[in-house]
Amino acid sequence: MLTEAGRGKGLLPPDFDLVADRAWSAARRVHGHLSDREARFLALLATATPAAGVILEIGSFKGRSTVALGTAARHYGAGPVVAVDPFTQPSPTDPGRGSLPSTYETFRSAVRAAGVEDSVEVHQALSQDVAPGWTRPLRVLWIDGDHTYPGAKRDFDLFRRHLAAGGMVAFHDALHPFEGPIRVFVEEVLTSDQFGPAGFCGSIAWAQHRPADGGAFLPARRALARRARRLVSDALGRDLKGLRKLRWKLMRALVPHGPVDPRAWVNLVASAEKR
Ligand SMILES: C[S@@+](CC[C@H](N)C(=O)[O-])C[C@H]1O[C@@H](n2cnc3c(N)ncnc32)[C@H](O)[C@@H]1O
């Protein structure tokens, strides 16, 4: 168990690399699009985010990211992971569904098989229906639900007020051609002095909520925003083809999004008191 005090001191538990390996090897058994690098980064968020509160996942699908977060959170007593998804895919009326299980059944079996069921609280619901009754502070707000601009903005707007100081917001698919996550990250997070350290790991865009001293990180956030802003467009998704797609890929290559060194990261996000 990692104590709250331990999390704010810029120290990583000595067995973290093993736990990150376990998180990835459990997550990779679940169908989904989270990469090795991203699963390890989620394990890092769950382990070392220096704030009190719960981990909220918006958009669970079959449980790949839930298992990555849950494996680390359970190991360090740093949960729970609250998973919110209507689990409506495939719909019972989809042609050809036949006897395929619903994503809800697949999700439950994945979480059980990974041994993290007791660290995951499931809400079969839309995020916008959970938000009005939400009162718990958030250590980690993981947004991987509706990737349209209005959808991603709504999730950020509804839950940002619950982010604990020192907590993290992270958007999946920010470096894939979806209009919402990258635009909300650039326009709402990177421009705001409420946020401090920020970056990308794979297609995850992340930032730390630092209401007391976020302004000190403005030059770094601005430098990142200059590169990331070139990816903001309301014509992504299926409209991205040919030369425009090539240009978008070139612009994406200019945004640093390599693997995160866990030790350097923990030091970067160590609580303001330590700095
Ligand atoms: C990209 S998938 C999530 C992938 C998952 N995190 C993983 O690691 O495999 C998007 C999910 O978001 C869910 N979703 C869409 N809109 C939502 C909303 N408003 N609230 C909660 N979940 C939503 C969908 O049902 C779908 O399962």
PDB file of C-alpha atoms and ligand atoms in Angstrom:
ATOM      1  CA  MET A   1       0.000   0.000   0.000  1.00  0.00           C
ATOM      2  CA  LEU A   2       1.338   3.397  -0.968  1.00  0.00           C
ATOM      3  CA  THR A   3       0.294   6.158   1.432  1.00  0.00           C
ATOM      4  CA  GLU A   4      -0.962   9.569   0.286  1.00  0.00           C
ATOM      5  CA  ALA A   5       2.158  11.091   1.814  1.00  0.00           C
ATOM      6  CA  GLY A   6       4.387   8.677  -0.148  1.00  0.00           C
ATOM      7  CA  ARG A   7       2.683   9.650  -3.407  1.00  0.00           C
ATOM      8  CA  GLY A   8       3.517  13.346  -3.050  1.00  0.00           C
ATOM      9  CA  LYS A   9       7.218  12.911  -2.396  1.00  0.00           C
ATOM     10  CA  GLY A  10       8.440  12.212  -5.900  1.00  0.00           C
ATOM     11  CA  LEU A  11       9.162   8.577  -5.047  1.00  0.00           C
ATOM     12  CA  LEU A  12       8.108   5.604  -7.118  1.00  0.00           C
ATOM     13  CA  PRO A  13       7.463   2.304  -5.336  1.00  0.00           C
ATOM     14  CA  PRO A  14      10.450  -0.006  -5.933  1.00  0.00           C
ATOM     15  CA  ASP A  15       8.250  -2.710  -7.502  1.00  0.00           C
ATOM     16  CA  PHE A  16       6.521  -0.333  -9.945  1.00  0.00           C
ATOM     17  CA  ASP A  17       8.162  -1.741 -13.085  1.00  0.00           C
ATOM     18  CA  LEU A  18       6.903  -5.220 -12.212  1.00  0.00           C
ATOM     19  CA  VAL A  19       3.421  -3.907 -11.525  1.00  0.00           C
ATOM     20  CA  ALA A  20       3.412  -1.991 -14.842  1.00  0.00           C
ATOM     21  CA  ASP A  21       4.439  -5.232 -16.607  1.00  0.00           C
ATOM     22  CA  ARG A  22       1.552  -7.008 -14.901  1.00  0.00           C
ATOM     23  CA  ALA A  23      -0.878  -4.235 -15.808  1.00  0.00           C
ATOM     24  CA  TRP A  24       0.062  -4.509 -19.482  1.00  0.00           C
ATOM     25  CA  SER A  25       0.074  -8.290 -19.578  1.00  0.00           C
ATOM     26  CA  ALA A  26      -3.435  -8.350 -18.049  1.00  0.00           C
ATOM     27  CA  ALA A  27      -4.722  -5.508 -20.264  1.00  0.00           C
ATOM     28  CA  ARG A  28      -3.424  -7.004 -23.508  1.00  0.00           C
ATOM     29  CA  ARG A  29      -5.704 -10.012 -23.020  1.00  0.00           C
ATOM     30  CA  VAL A  30      -8.715  -7.700 -23.315  1.00  0.00           C
ATOM     31  CA  HIS A  31      -9.834  -6.543 -26.745  1.00  0.00           C
ATOM     32  CA  GLY A  32      -9.311  -2.796 -27.215  1.00  0.00           C
ATOM     33  CA  HIS A  33      -6.990  -0.153 -28.615  1.00  0.00           C
ATOM     34  CA  LEU A  34      -4.826   0.817 -25.679  1.00  0.00           C
ATOM     35  CA  SER A  35      -1.130   0.235 -26.455  1.00  0.00           C
ATOM     36  CA  ASP A  36       1.619  -1.170 -24.239  1.00  0.00           C
ATOM     37  CA  ARG A  37       3.050   2.325 -23.637  1.00  0.00           C
ATOM     38  CA  GLU A  38      -0.379   3.728 -22.791  1.00  0.00           C
ATOM     39  CA  ALA A  39      -1.303   0.892 -20.414  1.00  0.00           C
ATOM     40  CA  ARG A  40       1.952   1.395 -18.498  1.00  0.00           C
ATOM     41  CA  PHE A  41       1.260   5.126 -18.333  1.00  0.00           C
ATOM     42  CA  LEU A  42      -2.219   4.484 -16.910  1.00  0.00           C
ATOM     43  CA  ALA A  43      -0.612   2.201 -14.320  1.00  0.00           C
ATOM     44  CA  LEU A  44       1.694   5.098 -13.450  1.00  0.00           C
ATOM     45  CA  LEU A  45      -1.240   7.512 -13.104  1.00  0.00           C
ATOM     46  CA  ALA A  46      -3.044   5.063 -10.819  1.00  0.00           C
ATOM     47  CA  THR A  47       0.075   4.461  -8.736  1.00  0.00           C
ATOM     48  CA  ALA A  48       1.750   7.804  -8.361  1.00  0.00           C
ATOM     49  CA  THR A  49      -0.722  10.652  -8.885  1.00  0.00           C
ATOM     50  CA  PRO A  50      -0.114  12.779  -5.775  1.00  0.00           C
ATOM     51  CA  ALA A  51      -3.709  13.447  -4.738  1.00  0.00           C
ATOM     52  CA  ALA A  52      -6.518  11.885  -2.735  1.00  0.00           C
ATOM     53  CA  GLY A  53      -9.714  10.672  -4.384  1.00  0.00           C
ATOM     54  CA  VAL A  54     -10.966   8.059  -6.806  1.00  0.00           C
ATOM     55  CA  ILE A  55     -10.045   7.179 -10.372  1.00  0.00           C
ATOM     56  CA  LEU A  56     -12.936   7.880 -12.744  1.00  0.00           C
ATOM     57  CA  GLU A  57     -12.966   6.189 -16.136  1.00  0.00           C
ATOM     58  CA  ILE A  58     -15.462   7.507 -18.684  1.00  0.00           C
ATOM     59  CA  GLY A  59     -15.746   4.900 -21.451  1.00  0.00           C
ATOM     60  CA  SER A  60     -14.738   1.357 -20.518  1.00  0.00           C
ATOM     61  CA  PHE A  61     -15.820  -0.707 -23.552  1.00  0.00           C
ATOM     62  CA  LYS A  62     -14.562  -4.260 -22.857  1.00  0.00           C
ATOM     63  CA  GLY A  63     -12.336  -3.250 -19.948  1.00  0.00           C
ATOM     64  CA  ARG A  64      -8.824  -2.932 -21.373  1.00  0.00           C
ATOM     65  CA  SER A  65      -7.961   0.372 -19.668  1.00  0.00           C
ATOM     66  CA  THR A  66     -10.009  -0.572 -16.595  1.00  0.00           C
ATOM     67  CA  VAL A  67      -7.784  -3.618 -16.132  1.00  0.00           C
ATOM     68  CA  ALA A  68      -4.587  -1.546 -16.565  1.00  0.00           C
ATOM     69  CA  LEU A  69      -5.726   1.040 -14.019  1.00  0.00           C
ATOM     70  CA  GLY A  70      -7.257  -1.559 -11.714  1.00  0.00           C
ATOM     71  CA  THR A  71      -4.142  -3.758 -11.603  1.00  0.00           C
ATOM     72  CA  ALA A  72      -1.988  -0.911 -10.268  1.00  0.00           C
ATOM     73  CA  ALA A  73      -4.692   0.621  -8.079  1.00  0.00           C
ATOM     74  CA  ARG A  74      -5.424  -2.705  -6.426  1.00  0.00           C
ATOM     75  CA  HIS A  75      -1.768  -3.521  -5.840  1.00  0.00           C
ATOM     76  CA  TYR A  76      -1.088  -0.203  -4.113  1.00  0.00           C
ATOM     77  CA  GLY A  77      -4.472   0.271  -2.442  1.00  0.00           C
ATOM     78  CA  ALA A  78      -4.901   3.371  -4.604  1.00  0.00           C
ATOM     79  CA  GLY A  79      -8.415   2.762  -5.955  1.00  0.00           C
ATOM     80  CA  PRO A  80     -11.191   2.389  -6.541  1.00  0.00           C
ATOM     81  CA  VAL A  81     -11.544   2.693 -10.294  1.00  0.00           C
ATOM     82  CA  VAL A  82     -15.057   3.900 -11.072  1.00  0.00           C
ATOM     83  CA  ALA A  83     -15.975   2.707 -14.573  1.00  0.00           C
ATOM     84  CA  VAL A  84     -18.812   4.514 -16.365  1.00  0.00           C
ATOM     85  CA  ASP A  85     -20.152   3.229 -19.682  1.00  0.00           C
ATOM     86  CA  PRO A  86     -23.662   2.429 -20.954  1.00  0.00           C
ATOM     87  CA  PHE A  87     -22.185  -0.770 -22.473  1.00  0.00           C
ATOM     88  CA  THR A  88     -24.596  -0.591 -25.371  1.00  0.00           C
ATOM     89  CA  GLN A  89     -22.302  -2.150 -27.999  1.00  0.00           C
ATOM     90  CA  PRO A  90     -23.309  -4.312 -29.731  1.00  0.00           C
ATOM     91  CA  SER A  91     -26.956  -3.425 -29.496  1.00  0.00           C
ATOM     92  CA  PRO A  92     -29.281  -6.419 -29.108  1.00  0.00           C
ATOM     93  CA  THR A  93     -30.916  -5.284 -32.342  1.00  0.00           C
ATOM     94  CA  ASP A  94     -27.637  -5.259 -34.352  1.00  0.00           C
ATOM     95  CA  PRO A  95     -27.971  -7.549 -37.339  1.00  0.00           C
ATOM     96  CA  GLY A  96     -25.689 -10.550 -36.933  1.00  0.00           C
ATOM     97  CA  ARG A  97     -25.237 -10.123 -33.185  1.00  0.00           C
ATOM     98  CA  GLY A  98     -26.650 -13.636 -32.691  1.00  0.00           C
ATOM     99  CA  SER A  99     -25.467 -14.987 -29.364  1.00  0.00           C
ATOM    100  CA  LEU A 100     -22.486 -12.593 -29.019  1.00  0.00           C
ATOM    101  CA  PRO A 101     -22.171 -11.368 -25.421  1.00  0.00           C
ATOM    102  CA  SER A 102     -22.886  -7.688 -24.702  1.00  0.00           C
ATOM    103  CA  THR A 103     -19.897  -5.467 -23.875  1.00  0.00           C
ATOM    104  CA  TYR A 104     -21.213  -5.410 -20.304  1.00  0.00           C
ATOM    105  CA  GLU A 105     -20.806  -9.197 -19.975  1.00  0.00           C
ATOM    106  CA  THR A 106     -17.401  -9.085 -21.692  1.00  0.00           C
ATOM    107  CA  PHE A 107     -16.307  -6.225 -19.421  1.00  0.00           C
ATOM    108  CA  ARG A 108     -17.378  -8.059 -16.254  1.00  0.00           C
ATOM    109  CA  SER A 109     -15.525 -11.239 -17.291  1.00  0.00           C
ATOM    110  CA  ALA A 110     -12.360  -9.258 -18.186  1.00  0.00           C
ATOM    111  CA  VAL A 111     -12.290  -7.494 -14.828  1.00  0.00           C
ATOM    112  CA  ARG A 112     -12.927 -10.785 -13.019  1.00  0.00           C
ATOM    113  CA  ALA A 113     -10.252 -12.652 -15.002  1.00  0.00           C
ATOM    114  CA  ALA A 114      -7.704  -9.935 -14.165  1.00  0.00           C
ATOM    115  CA  GLY A 115      -8.490 -10.314 -10.457  1.00  0.00           C
ATOM    116  CA  VAL A 116      -9.438  -6.640 -10.012  1.00  0.00           C
ATOM    117  CA  GLU A 117     -13.199  -6.955  -9.592  1.00  0.00           C
ATOM    118  CA  ASP A 118     -13.049  -5.813  -5.964  1.00  0.00           C
ATOM    119  CA  SER A 119     -11.252  -2.589  -6.975  1.00  0.00           C
ATOM    120  CA  VAL A 120     -13.659  -1.609  -9.755  1.00  0.00           C
ATOM    121  CA  GLU A 121     -17.033   0.062  -9.222  1.00  0.00           C
ATOM    122  CA  VAL A 122     -19.194  -0.174 -12.329  1.00  0.00           C
ATOM    123  CA  HIS A 123     -21.895   2.254 -13.426  1.00  0.00           C
ATOM    124  CA  GLN A 124     -23.797   1.113 -16.476  1.00  0.00           C
ATOM    125  CA  ALA A 125     -24.763   4.640 -17.472  1.00  0.00           C
ATOM    126  CA  LEU A 126     -23.823   7.659 -19.540  1.00  0.00           C
ATOM    127  CA  SER A 127     -21.337  10.047 -17.924  1.00  0.00           C
ATOM    128  CA  GLN A 128     -23.795  12.932 -18.232  1.00  0.00           C
ATOM    129  CA  ASP A 129     -26.321  10.954 -16.169  1.00  0.00           C
ATOM    130  CA  VAL A 130     -23.754  10.114 -13.470  1.00  0.00           C
ATOM    131  CA  ALA A 131     -22.425  13.697 -13.220  1.00  0.00           C
ATOM    132  CA  PRO A 132     -25.362  15.386 -11.441  1.00  0.00           C
ATOM    133  CA  GLY A 133     -25.045  13.105  -8.382  1.00  0.00           C
ATOM    134  CA  TRP A 134     -21.240  13.019  -8.357  1.00  0.00           C
ATOM    135  CA  THR A 135     -19.586  14.303  -5.139  1.00  0.00           C
ATOM    136  CA  ARG A 136     -16.277  12.446  -4.759  1.00  0.00           C
ATOM    137  CA  PRO A 137     -12.925  14.128  -5.409  1.00  0.00           C
ATOM    138  CA  LEU A 138     -10.988  12.735  -8.356  1.00  0.00           C
ATOM    139  CA  ARG A 139      -7.326  11.680  -8.325  1.00  0.00           C
ATOM    140  CA  VAL A 140      -7.533  10.701 -11.969  1.00  0.00           C
ATOM    141  CA  LEU A 141     -10.128  11.711 -14.553  1.00  0.00           C
ATOM    142  CA  TRP A 142      -9.652   9.372 -17.529  1.00  0.00           C
ATOM    143  CA  ILE A 143     -11.798  10.466 -20.488  1.00  0.00           C
ATOM    144  CA  ASP A 144     -12.240   7.804 -23.181  1.00  0.00           C
ATOM    145  CA  GLY A 145     -15.958   7.993 -23.984  1.00  0.00           C
ATOM    146  CA  ASP A 146     -17.651  10.170 -26.604  1.00  0.00           C
ATOM    147  CA  HIS A 147     -14.830  11.473 -28.858  1.00  0.00           C
ATOM    148  CA  THR A 148     -16.860  14.180 -30.613  1.00  0.00           C
ATOM    149  CA  TYR A 149     -16.000  17.752 -29.628  1.00  0.00           C
ATOM    150  CA  PRO A 150     -19.287  18.350 -27.759  1.00  0.00           C
ATOM    151  CA  GLY A 151     -18.952  14.935 -26.067  1.00  0.00           C
ATOM    152  CA  ALA A 152     -15.353  15.361 -24.878  1.00  0.00           C
ATOM    153  CA  LYS A 153     -16.003  18.958 -23.796  1.00  0.00           C
ATOM    154  CA  ARG A 154     -19.102  17.924 -21.878  1.00  0.00           C
ATOM    155  CA  ASP A 155     -17.176  15.240 -19.966  1.00  0.00           C
ATOM    156  CA  PHE A 156     -14.392  17.681 -19.129  1.00  0.00           C
ATOM    157  CA  ASP A 157     -16.818  20.449 -18.107  1.00  0.00           C
ATOM    158  CA  LEU A 158     -18.950  18.144 -15.968  1.00  0.00           C
ATOM    159  CA  PHE A 159     -16.109  16.558 -14.005  1.00  0.00           C
ATOM    160  CA  ARG A 160     -13.204  19.035 -13.914  1.00  0.00           C
ATOM    161  CA  ARG A 161     -14.658  20.732 -10.823  1.00  0.00           C
ATOM    162  CA  HIS A 162     -14.137  17.455  -8.927  1.00  0.00           C
ATOM    163  CA  LEU A 163     -10.422  17.175  -9.750  1.00  0.00           C
ATOM    164  CA  ALA A 164      -8.353  17.237  -6.576  1.00  0.00           C
ATOM    165  CA  ALA A 165      -5.322  19.521  -6.453  1.00  0.00           C
ATOM    166  CA  GLY A 166      -2.440  17.426  -7.770  1.00  0.00           C
ATOM    167  CA  GLY A 167      -4.874  15.131  -9.624  1.00  0.00           C
ATOM    168  CA  MET A 168      -4.622  14.224 -13.318  1.00  0.00           C
ATOM    169  CA  VAL A 169      -6.882  14.607 -16.308  1.00  0.00           C
ATOM    170  CA  ALA A 170      -6.091  12.331 -19.259  1.00  0.00           C
ATOM    171  CA  PHE A 171      -7.794  12.027 -22.650  1.00  0.00           C
ATOM    172  CA  HIS A 172      -7.399   8.987 -24.852  1.00  0.00           C
ATOM    173  CA  ASP A 173      -7.124   9.186 -28.658  1.00  0.00           C
ATOM    174  CA  ALA A 174      -5.877  12.773 -28.622  1.00  0.00           C
ATOM    175  CA  LEU A 175      -3.356  11.847 -31.324  1.00  0.00           C
ATOM    176  CA  HIS A 176      -5.831   9.869 -33.376  1.00  0.00           C
ATOM    177  CA  PRO A 177      -8.053  11.684 -35.833  1.00  0.00           C
ATOM    178  CA  PHE A 178     -10.982  12.454 -33.544  1.00  0.00           C
ATOM    179  CA  GLU A 179     -12.037  16.069 -33.189  1.00  0.00           C
ATOM    180  CA  GLY A 180     -12.889  16.121 -29.464  1.00  0.00           C
ATOM    181  CA  PRO A 181     -10.006  15.021 -27.216  1.00  0.00           C
ATOM    182  CA  ILE A 182      -7.236  17.083 -28.866  1.00  0.00           C
ATOM    183  CA  ARG A 183      -9.369  20.212 -29.131  1.00  0.00           C
ATOM    184  CA  VAL A 184     -10.494  20.130 -25.508  1.00  0.00           C
ATOM    185  CA  PHE A 185      -6.942  19.425 -24.360  1.00  0.00           C
ATOM    186  CA  VAL A 186      -5.463  22.322 -26.350  1.00  0.00           C
ATOM    187  CA  GLU A 187      -8.239  24.867 -25.785  1.00  0.00           C
ATOM    188  CA  GLU A 188      -9.304  24.121 -22.210  1.00  0.00           C
ATOM    189  CA  VAL A 189      -6.318  22.503 -20.505  1.00  0.00           C
ATOM    190  CA  LEU A 190      -3.109  23.824 -22.088  1.00  0.00           C
ATOM    191  CA  THR A 191      -4.357  27.419 -21.939  1.00  0.00           C
ATOM    192  CA  SER A 192      -5.406  27.225 -18.295  1.00  0.00           C
ATOM    193  CA  ASP A 193      -3.271  28.215 -15.300  1.00  0.00           C
ATOM    194  CA  GLN A 194      -5.327  25.728 -13.292  1.00  0.00           C
ATOM    195  CA  PHE A 195      -3.104  23.061 -14.870  1.00  0.00           C
ATOM    196  CA  GLY A 196       0.638  22.509 -14.477  1.00  0.00           C
ATOM    197  CA  PRO A 197       2.816  19.780 -16.012  1.00  0.00           C
ATOM    198  CA  ALA A 198       1.304  18.335 -19.213  1.00  0.00           C
ATOM    199  CA  GLY A 199       2.256  16.060 -22.069  1.00  0.00           C
ATOM    200  CA  PHE A 200       1.430  13.148 -24.324  1.00  0.00           C
ATOM    201  CA  CYS A 201       2.193   9.457 -23.982  1.00  0.00           C
ATOM    202  CA  GLY A 202       1.169   7.557 -27.107  1.00  0.00           C
ATOM    203  CA  SER A 203      -2.285   8.920 -27.866  1.00  0.00           C
ATOM    204  CA  ILE A 204      -2.953   9.929 -24.257  1.00  0.00           C
ATOM    205  CA  ALA A 205      -2.935  13.671 -23.517  1.00  0.00           C
ATOM    206  CA  TRP A 206      -2.468  14.336 -19.805  1.00  0.00           C
ATOM    207  CA  ALA A 207      -2.120  17.280 -17.434  1.00  0.00           C
ATOM    208  CA  GLN A 208      -1.914  17.801 -13.705  1.00  0.00           C
ATOM    209  CA  HIS A 209      -4.444  19.979 -11.905  1.00  0.00           C
ATOM    210  CA  ARG A 210      -2.317  22.607 -10.117  1.00  0.00           C
ATOM    211  CA  PRO A 211      -4.694  25.383  -9.085  1.00  0.00           C
ATOM    212  CA  ALA A 212      -2.139  26.969  -6.728  1.00  0.00           C
ATOM    213  CA  ASP A 213       0.902  27.168  -9.023  1.00  0.00           C
ATOM    214  CA  GLY A 214      -0.158  26.138 -12.547  1.00  0.00           C
ATOM    215  CA  GLY A 215       0.964  29.519 -13.904  1.00  0.00           C
ATOM    216  CA  ALA A 216       4.590  28.513 -13.305  1.00  0.00           C
ATOM    217  CA  PHE A 217       4.192  25.885 -16.046  1.00  0.00           C
ATOM    218  CA  LEU A 218       2.724  28.285 -18.632  1.00  0.00           C
ATOM    219  CA  PRO A 219       5.819  28.449 -20.902  1.00  0.00           C
ATOM    220  CA  ALA A 220       5.958  24.634 -21.136  1.00  0.00           C
ATOM    221  CA  ARG A 221       2.200  24.377 -21.750  1.00  0.00           C
ATOM    222  CA  ARG A 222       2.414  27.076 -24.443  1.00  0.00           C
ATOM    223  CA  ALA A 223       5.264  25.290 -26.213  1.00  0.00           C
ATOM    224  CA  LEU A 224       3.255  22.065 -26.248  1.00  0.00           C
ATOM    225  CA  ALA A 225       0.099  23.891 -27.390  1.00  0.00           C
ATOM    226  CA  ARG A 226       1.965  25.436 -30.364  1.00  0.00           C
ATOM    227  CA  ARG A 227       2.635  21.957 -31.747  1.00  0.00           C
ATOM    228  CA  ALA A 228      -0.600  20.278 -30.675  1.00  0.00           C
ATOM    229  CA  ARG A 229      -2.859  23.080 -31.985  1.00  0.00           C
ATOM    230  CA  ARG A 230      -1.983  22.141 -35.584  1.00  0.00           C
ATOM    231  CA  LEU A 231      -3.939  18.917 -35.049  1.00  0.00           C
ATOM    232  CA  VAL A 232      -7.121  20.693 -34.001  1.00  0.00           C
ATOM    233  CA  SER A 233      -9.720  20.631 -36.736  1.00  0.00           C
ATOM    234  CA  ASP A 234     -13.417  20.114 -36.941  1.00  0.00           C
ATOM    235  CA  ALA A 235     -12.948  17.962 -40.040  1.00  0.00           C
ATOM    236  CA  LEU A 236     -11.180  14.916 -38.664  1.00  0.00           C
ATOM    237  CA  GLY A 237     -12.435  11.332 -38.595  1.00  0.00           C
ATOM    238  CA  ARG A 238     -13.673   9.969 -41.883  1.00  0.00           C
ATOM    239  CA  ASP A 239     -13.018  13.295 -43.628  1.00  0.00           C
ATOM    240  CA  LEU A 240      -9.262  12.926 -43.228  1.00  0.00           C
ATOM    241  CA  LYS A 241      -7.907  11.512 -46.499  1.00  0.00           C
ATOM    242  CA  GLY A 242      -5.088  11.848 -49.019  1.00  0.00           C
ATOM    243  CA  LEU A 243      -2.753  14.826 -48.668  1.00  0.00           C
ATOM    244  CA  ARG A 244      -4.631  16.217 -45.671  1.00  0.00           C
ATOM    245  CA  LYS A 245      -4.108  12.940 -43.858  1.00  0.00           C
ATOM    246  CA  LEU A 246      -0.407  12.977 -44.720  1.00  0.00           C
ATOM    247  CA  ARG A 247      -0.069  16.534 -43.426  1.00  0.00           C
ATOM    248  CA  TRP A 248      -1.915  15.611 -40.224  1.00  0.00           C
ATOM    249  CA  LYS A 249       0.492  12.683 -39.693  1.00  0.00           C
ATOM    250  CA  LEU A 250       3.501  14.967 -40.201  1.00  0.00           C
ATOM    251  CA  MET A 251       2.108  17.439 -37.665  1.00  0.00           C
ATOM    252  CA  ARG A 252       1.455  14.612 -35.227  1.00  0.00           C
ATOM    253  CA  ALA A 253       5.072  13.457 -35.528  1.00  0.00           C
ATOM    254  CA  LEU A 254       6.135  16.892 -34.249  1.00  0.00           C
ATOM    255  CA  VAL A 255       4.218  16.428 -30.988  1.00  0.00           C
ATOM    256  CA  PRO A 256       6.426  14.579 -28.464  1.00  0.00           C
ATOM    257  CA  HIS A 257       4.532  11.447 -27.434  1.00  0.00           C
ATOM    258  CA  GLY A 258       7.138   8.825 -26.617  1.00  0.00           C
ATOM    259  CA  PRO A 259       7.255   6.558 -23.569  1.00  0.00           C
ATOM    260  CA  VAL A 260       7.276   8.348 -20.221  1.00  0.00           C
ATOM    261  CA  ASP A 261      10.138   7.686 -17.805  1.00  0.00           C
ATOM    262  CA  PRO A 262       8.215   6.868 -14.598  1.00  0.00           C
ATOM    263  CA  ARG A 263      10.886   8.222 -12.254  1.00  0.00           C
ATOM    264  CA  ALA A 264      11.273  11.544 -14.052  1.00  0.00           C
ATOM    265  CA  TRP A 265       7.476  11.862 -14.271  1.00  0.00           C
ATOM    266  CA  VAL A 266       6.949  11.273 -10.565  1.00  0.00           C
ATOM    267  CA  ASN A 267       9.487  13.958  -9.813  1.00  0.00           C
ATOM    268  CA  LEU A 268       7.834  16.383 -12.236  1.00  0.00           C
ATOM    269  CA  VAL A 269       4.393  16.004 -10.658  1.00  0.00           C
ATOM    270  CA  ALA A 270       5.542  15.821  -7.024  1.00  0.00           C
ATOM    271  CA  SER A 271       3.308  17.965  -4.860  1.00  0.00           C
ATOM    272  CA  ALA A 272       3.888  21.724  -4.786  1.00  0.00           C
ATOM    273  CA  GLU A 273       5.034  21.596  -1.130  1.00  0.00           C
ATOM    274  CA  LYS A 274       8.035  19.482  -2.118  1.00  0.00           C
ATOM    275  CA  ARG A 275       9.161  21.797  -4.910  1.00  0.00           C
TER     276      ARG A 275
HETATM  277  C1  LIG B   1     -13.095   4.020 -27.183  1.00  0.00           C
HETATM  278  S1  LIG B   1     -14.212   3.081 -26.240  1.00  0.00           S
HETATM  279  C2  LIG B   1     -13.407   2.972 -24.672  1.00  0.00           C
HETATM  280  C3  LIG B   1     -12.217   2.078 -24.709  1.00  0.00           C
HETATM  281  C4  LIG B   1     -11.747   1.568 -23.364  1.00  0.00           C
HETATM  282  N1  LIG B   1     -11.339   2.632 -22.473  1.00  0.00           N
HETATM  283  C5  LIG B   1     -10.629   0.545 -23.563  1.00  0.00           C
HETATM  284  O1  LIG B   1      -9.567   0.681 -22.953  1.00  0.00           O
HETATM  285  O2  LIG B   1     -10.837  -0.373 -24.362  1.00  0.00           O
HETATM  286  C6  LIG B   1     -15.471   4.246 -25.967  1.00  0.00           C
HETATM  287  C7  LIG B   1     -16.547   3.787 -24.991  1.00  0.00           C
HETATM  288  O3  LIG B   1     -17.197   4.969 -24.532  1.00  0.00           O
HETATM  289  C8  LIG B   1     -18.533   4.662 -24.270  1.00  0.00           C
HETATM  290  N2  LIG B   1     -19.262   5.938 -24.247  1.00  0.00           N
HETATM  291  C9  LIG B   1     -19.652   6.719 -25.285  1.00  0.00           C
HETATM  292  N3  LIG B   1     -20.281   7.819 -24.825  1.00  0.00           N
HETATM  293  C10 LIG B   1     -20.264   7.730 -23.469  1.00  0.00           C
HETATM  294  C11 LIG B   1     -20.759   8.555 -22.419  1.00  0.00           C
HETATM  295  N4  LIG B   1     -21.404   9.708 -22.673  1.00  0.00           N
HETATM  296  N5  LIG B   1     -20.592   8.152 -21.138  1.00  0.00           N
HETATM  297  C12 LIG B   1     -19.926   6.989 -20.864  1.00  0.00           C
HETATM  298  N6  LIG B   1     -19.444   6.183 -21.820  1.00  0.00           N
HETATM  299  C13 LIG B   1     -19.612   6.538 -23.100  1.00  0.00           C
HETATM  300  C14 LIG B   1     -18.927   3.708 -25.378  1.00  0.00           C
HETATM  301  O4  LIG B   1     -20.031   2.906 -24.968  1.00  0.00           O
HETATM  302  C15 LIG B   1     -17.639   2.897 -25.575  1.00  0.00           C
HETATM  303  O5  LIG B   1     -17.690   1.686 -24.854  1.00  0.00           O
END
